[in-house]
Short mmCIF file of C-alpha atoms in Angstrom, two decimals:
data_model
loop_
_atom_site.label_atom_id
_atom_site.label_comp_id
_atom_site.label_asym_id
_atom_site.label_seq_id
_atom_site.Cartn_x
_atom_site.Cartn_y
_atom_site.Cartn_z
CA LEU I 1 37.79 37.65 -9.67
CA VAL I 2 40.36 40.43 -9.46
CA ASP I 3 43.81 39.99 -10.95
CA GLN I 4 47.06 41.44 -9.68
CA LEU I 5 46.68 44.55 -11.87
CA GLY I 6 43.30 45.36 -10.37
CA PHE I 7 41.24 44.30 -13.38
CA VAL I 8 37.89 42.78 -12.39
CA TYR I 9 36.69 39.73 -14.34
CA THR I 10 32.92 39.93 -14.57
CA ASN I 11 30.03 39.41 -16.94
CA ASP I 12 27.97 42.02 -15.12
CA SER I 13 26.96 44.59 -17.74
CA ALA I 14 26.02 47.21 -15.12
CA TYR I 15 29.49 47.04 -13.58
CA SER I 16 31.13 47.28 -17.01
CA ALA I 17 28.98 50.29 -17.92
CA GLN I 18 29.90 52.02 -14.65
CA ALA I 19 33.61 51.39 -15.18
CA LEU I 20 33.43 52.72 -18.74
CA ALA I 21 31.48 55.81 -17.65
CA ALA I 22 34.01 56.52 -14.90
CA GLU I 23 36.86 56.21 -17.36
CA LEU I 24 35.15 58.48 -19.90
CA GLN I 25 34.45 61.09 -17.20
CA SER I 26 38.13 61.15 -16.32
CA LEU I 27 39.05 62.10 -19.91
CA PRO I 28 39.56 65.84 -20.53
CA THR I 29 36.49 67.57 -21.95
CA SER I 30 37.81 71.04 -22.70
CA GLY I 31 40.79 73.02 -23.63
CA GLY I 32 43.13 72.98 -26.38
CA GLY I 33 44.57 69.83 -27.73
CA GLY I 34 43.74 66.51 -29.17
CA SER I 35 44.57 63.07 -27.96
CA ILE I 36 48.09 63.18 -29.40
CA LEU I 37 48.87 66.28 -27.37
CA CYS I 38 47.39 64.60 -24.28
CA VAL I 39 49.61 61.59 -24.83
CA LEU I 40 52.67 63.78 -25.38
CA LEU I 41 51.98 65.84 -22.29
CA GLY I 42 51.30 62.72 -20.25
CA ASP I 43 47.63 63.21 -19.38
CA PRO I 44 46.74 60.76 -16.56
CA ALA I 45 43.43 59.79 -18.16
CA THR I 46 45.15 58.85 -21.41
CA ARG I 47 47.81 56.91 -19.54
CA MET I 48 45.00 55.08 -17.69
CA THR I 49 43.38 54.15 -21.00
CA ALA I 50 46.72 53.01 -22.41
CA ARG I 51 47.27 50.89 -19.29
CA ARG I 52 43.87 49.26 -19.75
CA VAL I 53 44.64 48.53 -23.38
CA ALA I 54 47.94 46.93 -22.31
CA GLN I 55 46.12 44.90 -19.67
CA MET I 56 43.53 43.71 -22.16
CA ARG I 57 46.24 42.86 -24.68
CA ALA I 58 48.08 40.80 -22.04
CA LYS I 59 44.86 39.01 -21.11
CA LEU I 60 44.04 38.26 -24.76
CA VAL I 61 47.54 36.90 -25.37
CA ALA I 62 47.24 34.69 -22.26
CA TYR I 63 43.79 33.48 -23.34
CA ASP I 64 45.10 32.79 -26.85
CA SER I 65 48.00 30.72 -25.51
CA LEU I 66 45.60 28.79 -23.25
CA VAL I 67 43.23 28.02 -26.11
CA ARG I 68 46.13 26.99 -28.37
CA ALA I 69 47.45 24.63 -25.69
CA GLN I 70 44.03 23.04 -25.18
CA LEU I 71 43.54 22.62 -28.93
CA SER I 72 46.99 21.12 -29.41
CA ASP I 73 46.13 18.61 -26.67
CA ALA I 74 42.64 17.87 -27.99
CA VAL I 75 43.45 17.30 -31.66
CA PRO I 76 45.63 14.17 -31.24
CA ARG I 77 43.09 12.68 -28.82
CA CYS I 78 40.26 13.33 -31.26
CA VAL I 79 42.17 11.85 -34.20
CA GLY I 80 43.13 8.80 -32.15
CA TRP I 81 39.56 8.28 -31.00
CA HIS I 82 38.21 8.40 -34.56
CA LEU I 83 40.92 6.09 -35.87
CA MET I 84 40.32 3.55 -33.11
CA HIS I 85 36.57 3.48 -33.54
CA ARG I 86 36.79 3.26 -37.32
CA LEU I 87 39.35 0.44 -37.20
CA GLN I 88 37.65 -1.37 -34.33
CA ALA I 89 34.75 -2.35 -36.59
CA THR I 90 37.15 -4.14 -38.94
CA LEU I 91 39.89 -5.34 -36.58
CA MET I 92 37.72 -6.99 -33.93
CA PRO I 93 36.01 -9.48 -36.28
CA GLU I 94 39.41 -10.23 -37.88
CA LEU I 95 40.94 -10.94 -34.48
CA GLN I 96 38.01 -13.17 -33.52
CA ARG I 97 38.28 -15.05 -36.83
CA ARG I 98 42.02 -15.64 -36.33
CA VAL I 99 41.51 -16.89 -32.78
CA VAL I 100 38.79 -19.35 -33.79
CA ASP I 101 40.14 -20.58 -37.14
CA GLY I 102 41.93 -23.93 -37.03
CA ARG I 103 41.26 -24.65 -33.37
CA THR I 104 39.49 -27.67 -31.99
CA ALA I 105 36.72 -27.47 -29.40
CA SER I 106 39.08 -28.51 -26.58
CA GLN I 107 41.60 -25.80 -27.59
CA LEU I 108 38.83 -23.18 -27.54
CA ASP I 109 37.69 -24.42 -24.13
CA ASP I 110 41.26 -24.05 -22.86
CA LEU I 111 41.38 -20.47 -24.22
CA LEU I 112 38.06 -19.55 -22.64
CA GLN I 113 38.79 -21.17 -19.28
CA GLU I 114 39.27 -18.90 -16.28
CA HIS I 115 42.57 -18.72 -14.48
CA GLU I 116 42.84 -20.88 -11.42
CA HIS I 117 43.19 -17.98 -8.98
CA ILE I 118 39.97 -16.42 -10.33
CA SER I 119 38.13 -19.70 -9.90
CA ARG I 120 39.41 -20.00 -6.29
CA PHE I 121 38.36 -16.40 -5.56
CA LYS I 122 34.85 -17.00 -6.96
CA ALA I 123 34.51 -20.19 -4.89
CA GLY I 124 35.52 -18.26 -1.76
CA VAL I 125 32.94 -15.57 -2.47
CA VAL I 126 30.23 -18.20 -2.97
CA ARG I 127 31.16 -19.78 0.39
CA GLU I 128 31.00 -16.39 2.12
CA LEU I 129 27.61 -15.72 0.54
CA ALA I 130 26.30 -19.08 1.81
CA ILE I 131 27.54 -18.26 5.32
CA ILE I 132 25.87 -14.83 5.25
CA GLU I 133 22.58 -16.29 4.00
CA GLU I 134 22.67 -18.93 6.72
CA ALA I 135 23.30 -16.26 9.37
CA ALA I 136 20.41 -14.17 8.01
CA ALA I 137 18.10 -17.17 8.12
CA THR I 138 19.14 -17.87 11.75
CA LEU I 139 18.44 -14.26 12.74
CA ARG I 140 15.03 -14.36 11.06
CA ALA I 141 14.23 -17.59 12.93
CA LEU I 142 15.00 -15.93 16.29
CA ASP I 143 12.24 -13.38 15.65
CA ILE I 144 14.02 -10.50 17.38
CA PRO I 145 11.75 -7.44 17.58
CA ARG I 146 12.99 -4.46 15.58
CA PRO I 147 13.30 -1.04 17.19
CA PRO I 148 10.60 1.44 16.23
CA ALA I 149 11.37 3.63 13.24
CA GLU I 150 11.88 7.30 14.02
#
C-alpha cells in the first residue's frame, strides 16, 4: 500500500533496509558543519528526514486515534457481556420459578401452547411433506432409468 505522501506500507525488511540505506547515502558525508547547520542552511537530505519524521508522526497519531476508537467501542461491549453472563446464571432460574409458582397445570399448558398461526404453518408443512413423499414413491414405482453418471 502506498499513501498519498508516497510512504510505502510494508513488512518487507529488505525493502525497509534499502530505503534506509538510500536515505543515509543522501545525507552529507563531508565538509564543515553539523546537523544544526544543515538544518539552518536547508540541506535537502535533512529536510527529507524531517519530512519522514512528520509523516511517521502523522501515521502514529492516526493509528493511536484508531486504536482509541476501537477500545472505546469494545470496552462497553465487554462489560455488558460479562454482566449479562454473570447475571444470567441467577436471573434465569428466578424467572422460571416466578413463572411456575402458583400456577395450575392447565395454566402452564396454556402458557406453553403454540400460537395458532404457528400450528397452522406446521400442519401445512406436514401436508406438503406428505405430498412430496407420495410423489417420490410414485416416481420410484415407475422405475425410470437414470442417466449415466459422467
